[in-house]
Amino acid sequence: MNKSLITNLLAAVLVVCGYLFHQPIVFSIGLFALSGAVTNWLAIHMLFEKVPGLYGSGVVPARFEEFKAGIAHLMMEQFFTNENIDKFLSQQGGSVAHINLEPVIEQVDMSPAFDALVTTVEQSSFGGMLAMFGGTEAIAPLKEPFINKMKASLVELSQSDDFYELLKNEIEQPDVLADLRAKVKSIVDQRLAELTPQLVKEIVQEMIKQHLGWLVVWGGVFGGLIGLLAALLD
């Protein structure tokens, strides 16, 4: 429902009816209501569109860069503050809310770890004994079970309370928080850089017009009341 359009149409109908049927009071109410509604509608329109000859119109597109800077400042100073990040990390202390590192661990290549183990064995006092039983080829079948066992152990470790507490304490260090905020700011700036003036105008226009539409309605109402008062005092 377009409140602005309906208000303007109703006011225009009162103007026409008052003029055609020679009703001065109705005509005055309609005329004042129409002027109030149209004035407020024009003011809202001038927020987003440049009107030739009207200084200050098109303020949203004209202040596009300031608008983006305001969003970035709001995000970093109200949401991603050190206190809020620290609070978020503290709230993750429950066992249910632990960070799930299992998907990351599953993608880690554990082959170098097994190769390092084999090299260590070869260079140790057991190297000669290993050579008697076929060398490194003899323990090659152990590679896959070793990797699976290592991943399972790392997952279990990452889900322990002690590990999470150590991780949380490390992240909560001031220099780490500052680095985290810097990365978040970089992401926010990158996303804002992708916005165009037209897209910002459409987003803000859609959001604000839903509320500013009532300005047109009340402009028509108060204009009509002023018109009624003017007609009665005439």
XYZ file of C-alpha atoms in Angstrom:
234
model
C 0.000 0.000 0.000
C 1.444 3.341 -1.112
C 0.396 5.685 1.710
C 1.774 8.748 -0.058
C -0.186 8.145 -3.249
C -3.434 7.421 -1.410
C -3.084 10.575 0.712
C -2.415 12.765 -2.329
C -5.343 11.236 -4.241
C -7.772 11.745 -1.353
C -6.668 15.360 -0.965
C -7.025 15.930 -4.721
C -10.526 14.423 -4.666
C -11.525 16.849 -1.907
C -10.175 19.765 -3.940
C -12.116 18.719 -7.049
C -15.327 17.981 -5.145
C -15.131 21.240 -3.212
C -14.585 23.214 -6.413
C -17.260 21.460 -8.506
C -19.955 21.494 -5.813
C -19.050 24.989 -4.554
C -18.144 23.834 -1.065
C -15.542 26.333 0.221
C -14.803 24.382 3.401
C -14.249 21.098 1.542
C -12.164 22.931 -1.061
C -10.013 24.581 1.616
C -9.499 21.314 3.507
C -8.519 19.513 0.291
C -6.216 22.285 -0.911
C -4.322 22.574 2.367
C -4.163 18.782 2.749
C -2.814 18.437 -0.784
C -0.210 21.125 -0.258
C 0.955 19.518 3.018
C 1.116 16.018 1.531
C 2.828 17.120 -1.688
C 5.377 19.217 0.242
C 6.348 16.280 2.462
C 6.411 13.897 -0.516
C 8.713 16.302 -2.372
C 11.001 16.521 0.667
C 11.317 12.702 0.778
C 11.855 12.568 -2.984
C 14.626 15.160 -2.707
C 16.535 12.899 -0.327
C 17.238 10.488 -3.172
C 16.817 12.439 -6.410
C 18.542 15.586 -7.642
C 15.935 18.205 -8.537
C 17.313 20.971 -10.804
C 17.258 24.375 -9.129
C 16.593 22.987 -5.638
C 19.738 23.247 -3.542
C 20.324 20.306 -1.197
C 18.314 17.775 -3.193
C 19.771 14.343 -3.924
C 21.576 14.298 -0.586
C 21.944 10.489 -0.396
C 23.793 10.033 -3.719
C 25.760 13.237 -3.151
C 26.959 12.028 0.266
C 27.626 8.500 -0.939
C 31.204 8.261 0.355
C 30.245 9.752 3.714
C 27.402 7.254 3.887
C 29.784 4.327 3.361
C 32.223 5.728 5.904
C 29.372 6.021 8.395
C 28.441 2.369 7.903
C 32.059 1.282 8.368
C 32.383 3.396 11.525
C 29.134 1.970 12.895
C 30.232 -1.618 12.255
C 33.670 -1.223 13.817
C 32.825 1.080 16.725
C 29.496 -0.424 17.760
C 29.657 -4.099 16.814
C 33.263 -5.252 16.399
C 34.773 -3.562 19.445
C 37.393 -5.311 21.556
C 34.809 -5.641 24.329
C 32.213 -7.285 22.071
C 34.748 -9.673 20.557
C 35.989 -10.599 24.032
C 32.387 -11.065 25.210
C 31.650 -13.315 22.228
C 34.688 -15.456 22.937
C 33.771 -15.712 26.612
C 30.252 -16.817 25.717
C 31.718 -19.655 23.661
C 33.106 -21.220 26.843
C 30.352 -23.833 27.131
C 31.109 -27.297 25.752
C 28.252 -27.074 23.243
C 29.615 -23.836 21.785
C 33.165 -25.038 21.183
C 34.670 -24.136 17.862
C 34.456 -27.156 15.559
C 37.874 -27.735 14.004
C 37.119 -31.218 12.714
C 36.418 -30.111 9.084
C 39.764 -28.302 9.032
C 41.674 -31.235 10.521
C 40.126 -33.654 8.014
C 41.560 -31.594 5.142
C 45.082 -31.477 6.584
C 47.656 -33.615 4.755
C 49.261 -35.820 7.400
C 51.650 -37.545 4.958
C 54.622 -35.311 5.909
C 54.111 -36.310 9.549
C 54.329 -40.011 8.664
C 57.349 -39.392 6.422
C 59.051 -37.536 9.277
C 58.346 -40.458 11.586
C 59.873 -42.898 9.096
C 62.964 -40.698 8.684
C 63.364 -40.473 12.454
C 63.195 -44.248 12.768
C 65.728 -44.725 9.945
C 68.189 -42.365 11.597
C 67.779 -43.889 15.026
C 69.352 -46.986 16.493
C 66.427 -48.945 15.110
C 67.408 -48.112 11.533
C 69.629 -51.137 11.161
C 66.995 -53.439 12.572
C 64.400 -51.915 10.227
C 66.694 -52.608 7.250
C 66.772 -56.305 8.191
C 62.986 -56.488 7.830
C 62.725 -54.816 4.442
C 63.449 -51.176 5.261
C 60.840 -48.442 4.985
C 58.719 -50.573 2.659
C 57.952 -52.798 5.613
C 56.122 -50.022 7.473
C 54.444 -48.447 4.408
C 51.122 -50.254 5.163
C 51.026 -48.376 8.475
C 50.708 -45.002 6.735
C 46.927 -44.879 6.380
C 46.170 -46.188 9.923
C 48.727 -43.714 11.297
C 47.098 -40.766 9.466
C 43.590 -41.780 10.592
C 44.740 -42.172 14.184
C 46.507 -38.789 14.116
C 43.433 -37.007 12.788
C 41.178 -38.674 15.356
C 43.552 -37.667 18.142
C 43.716 -34.059 16.915
C 39.927 -33.842 16.712
C 39.612 -35.196 20.230
C 42.224 -32.727 21.449
C 40.565 -29.752 19.746
C 37.251 -30.581 21.444
C 38.673 -30.658 24.954
C 37.982 -27.871 27.454
C 41.693 -27.367 28.125
C 42.473 -26.815 24.440
C 39.612 -24.369 24.019
C 40.625 -22.442 27.112
C 44.176 -22.114 25.791
C 42.867 -21.043 22.381
C 40.509 -18.489 23.920
C 43.224 -17.041 26.147
C 45.551 -16.707 23.164
C 42.940 -15.017 20.985
C 42.005 -12.637 23.787
C 45.496 -11.155 23.846
C 45.381 -7.419 22.934
C 47.598 -7.769 19.874
C 45.541 -10.703 18.596
C 42.290 -8.790 19.078
C 43.731 -5.816 17.231
C 44.766 -8.055 14.348
C 41.317 -9.653 14.305
C 39.636 -6.229 14.204
C 41.935 -5.179 11.377
C 40.914 -8.229 9.351
C 37.235 -7.608 10.032
C 37.632 -3.965 8.996
C 39.327 -5.077 5.796
C 36.380 -7.352 5.003
C 33.851 -4.601 5.785
C 35.743 -2.083 3.624
C 35.963 -4.581 0.784
C 32.226 -5.244 0.858
C 31.405 -1.527 1.032
C 33.736 -0.862 -1.906
C 31.521 -3.158 -3.990
C 28.486 -0.953 -3.366
C 27.452 1.541 -6.034
C 25.621 4.830 -5.405
C 22.544 3.426 -7.169
C 22.493 0.283 -5.038
C 22.904 2.260 -1.821
C 20.140 4.622 -2.906
C 17.780 1.708 -3.573
C 18.575 0.044 -0.238
C 18.119 3.194 1.829
C 15.163 4.351 -0.236
C 13.282 1.103 0.278
C 14.098 1.058 3.989
C 13.312 4.698 4.770
C 10.292 5.228 2.541
C 8.343 2.623 4.504
C 8.586 4.927 7.525
C 8.762 8.356 5.904
C 5.549 7.607 4.007
C 3.724 8.529 7.204
C 5.153 12.042 6.904
C 3.078 12.471 3.765
C -0.014 11.126 5.524
C 0.383 13.412 8.527
C 1.255 16.315 6.258
C -2.099 15.814 4.552
C -3.955 15.423 7.868
C -2.502 18.517 9.508
C -2.788 20.452 6.261
C -6.477 19.542 6.122
C -7.012 20.649 9.714
C -5.315 23.969 8.967
C -7.515 24.315 5.880
C -10.631 23.667 7.965
C -9.553 26.269 10.493
C -8.810 28.779 7.736
C -12.209 28.201 6.147
C -14.051 28.617 9.450
C -12.186 31.827 10.254
C -12.790 33.281 6.792
